[in-house]
mmCIF file of C-alpha atoms in Angstrom:
data_model
loop_
_atom_site.group_PDB
_atom_site.id
_atom_site.type_symbol
_atom_site.label_atom_id
_atom_site.label_comp_id
_atom_site.label_asym_id
_atom_site.label_seq_id
_atom_site.Cartn_x
_atom_site.Cartn_y
_atom_site.Cartn_z
ATOM 1 C CA UNK A 6 -18.453 18.727 6.044
ATOM 2 C CA UNK A 7 -16.581 21.993 5.844
ATOM 3 C CA UNK A 8 -13.884 22.548 3.277
ATOM 4 C CA UNK A 9 -10.913 23.251 5.581
ATOM 5 C CA UNK A 10 -7.229 22.469 5.256
ATOM 6 C CA UNK A 11 -7.378 20.325 8.374
ATOM 7 C CA UNK A 12 -10.173 18.156 6.962
ATOM 8 C CA UNK A 13 -8.373 17.847 3.627
ATOM 9 C CA UNK A 14 -5.132 16.669 5.229
ATOM 10 C CA UNK A 15 -7.045 14.412 7.598
ATOM 11 C CA UNK A 16 -8.694 12.622 4.667
ATOM 12 C CA UNK A 17 -5.389 12.402 2.782
ATOM 13 C CA UNK A 18 -3.514 10.917 5.749
ATOM 14 C CA UNK A 19 -6.298 8.525 6.758
ATOM 15 C CA UNK A 20 -6.667 7.405 3.128
ATOM 16 C CA UNK A 21 -2.933 6.737 2.924
ATOM 17 C CA UNK A 22 -2.901 4.759 6.163
ATOM 18 C CA UNK A 23 -5.995 2.715 5.259
ATOM 19 C CA UNK A 24 -4.646 1.798 1.819
ATOM 20 C CA UNK A 25 -1.252 1.017 3.347
ATOM 21 C CA UNK A 26 -2.871 -1.435 5.785
ATOM 22 C CA UNK A 27 -4.964 -2.893 2.948
ATOM 23 C CA UNK A 28 -1.846 -3.346 0.818
ATOM 24 C CA UNK A 29 0.147 -5.046 3.563
ATOM 25 C CA UNK A 30 -2.686 -7.433 4.555
ATOM 26 C CA UNK A 31 -5.344 -8.258 1.950
ATOM 27 C CA UNK A 32 -3.435 -7.368 -1.210
ATOM 28 C CA UNK A 33 -0.314 -9.162 0.019
ATOM 29 C CA UNK A 34 -2.291 -12.366 0.625
ATOM 30 C CA UNK A 35 -3.943 -12.049 -2.787
ATOM 31 C CA UNK A 36 -0.685 -11.513 -4.691
ATOM 32 C CA UNK A 37 1.382 -14.047 -2.736
ATOM 33 C CA UNK A 38 -0.854 -16.950 -1.660
ATOM 34 C CA UNK A 39 2.162 -19.213 -0.991
ATOM 35 C CA UNK A 40 5.243 -17.318 0.202
ATOM 36 C CA UNK A 41 7.264 -20.539 0.289
ATOM 37 C CA UNK A 42 6.957 -20.766 -3.503
ATOM 38 C CA UNK A 43 9.785 -18.256 -3.739
ATOM 39 C CA UNK A 44 12.238 -20.543 -1.925
ATOM 40 C CA UNK A 45 12.925 -22.265 -5.240
ATOM 41 C CA UNK A 46 11.620 -19.748 -7.801
ATOM 42 C CA UNK A 47 12.716 -16.257 -8.784
ATOM 43 C CA UNK A 48 10.364 -13.298 -8.501
ATOM 44 C CA UNK A 49 9.478 -11.566 -11.756
ATOM 45 C CA UNK A 50 10.442 -7.938 -12.353
ATOM 46 C CA UNK A 51 7.169 -6.408 -11.136
ATOM 47 C CA UNK A 52 7.164 -8.499 -7.957
ATOM 48 C CA UNK A 53 10.788 -7.627 -7.242
ATOM 49 C CA UNK A 54 9.969 -3.906 -7.507
ATOM 50 C CA UNK A 55 7.440 -4.065 -4.673
ATOM 51 C CA UNK A 56 8.656 -7.030 -2.620
ATOM 52 C CA UNK A 57 12.037 -8.130 -1.292
ATOM 53 C CA UNK A 58 13.030 -11.651 -0.288
ATOM 54 C CA UNK A 59 16.181 -11.584 1.795
ATOM 55 C CA UNK A 60 17.744 -14.220 4.077
ATOM 56 C CA UNK A 61 16.444 -12.496 7.205
ATOM 57 C CA UNK A 62 12.903 -13.362 6.160
ATOM 58 C CA UNK A 63 13.843 -16.943 5.202
ATOM 59 C CA UNK A 64 13.325 -16.114 1.529
ATOM 60 C CA UNK A 65 9.708 -15.059 1.958
ATOM 61 C CA UNK A 66 8.734 -11.912 0.040
ATOM 62 C CA UNK A 67 8.166 -8.859 2.211
ATOM 63 C CA UNK A 68 6.954 -5.401 1.135
ATOM 64 C CA UNK A 69 9.774 -2.931 0.593
ATOM 65 C CA UNK A 70 10.057 0.863 0.672
ATOM 66 C CA UNK A 71 8.728 1.354 -2.864
ATOM 67 C CA UNK A 72 5.633 -0.658 -1.915
ATOM 68 C CA UNK A 73 5.143 1.555 1.132
ATOM 69 C CA UNK A 74 5.510 4.785 -0.843
ATOM 70 C CA UNK A 75 3.256 3.721 -3.730
ATOM 71 C CA UNK A 76 0.602 2.390 -1.339
ATOM 72 C CA UNK A 77 0.616 5.601 0.666
ATOM 73 C CA UNK A 78 0.450 7.789 -2.456
ATOM 74 C CA UNK A 79 -2.474 5.846 -3.940
ATOM 75 C CA UNK A 80 -4.303 5.915 -0.619
ATOM 76 C CA UNK A 81 -3.647 9.628 -0.234
ATOM 77 C CA UNK A 82 -5.064 10.271 -3.691
ATOM 78 C CA UNK A 83 -8.161 8.198 -2.881
ATOM 79 C CA UNK A 84 -8.568 10.135 0.375
ATOM 80 C CA UNK A 85 -8.276 13.431 -1.509
ATOM 81 C CA UNK A 86 -10.897 12.333 -4.062
ATOM 82 C CA UNK A 87 -13.269 11.307 -1.260
ATOM 83 C CA UNK A 88 -12.681 14.660 0.448
ATOM 84 C CA UNK A 89 -13.458 16.552 -2.768
ATOM 85 C CA UNK A 90 -16.642 14.532 -3.239
ATOM 86 C CA UNK A 91 -18.013 15.238 0.248
ATOM 87 C CA UNK A 92 -16.617 18.717 0.960
ATOM 88 C CA UNK A 93 -19.054 21.607 0.816
ATOM 89 C CA UNK A 94 -17.912 24.885 -0.613
#
């Protein structure tokens, strides 16, 4: 694969999107196996940073903006590392 700006940004964006989808599906189910648990229990500090439980979601934790940003940044970094590994100079 050629080392072009387009390929670099393509890997960064695809990495961010893939990790974002992974975070909102698999990782969410792993971290919160029973969303109804939070009807009667408070979320700890770390959970409350990345998830919000508001009345519109019936008290179920949902990913918030910080979760979106962190997921996209981690995925973008992973995409950049993969690009650097496979890019030819």
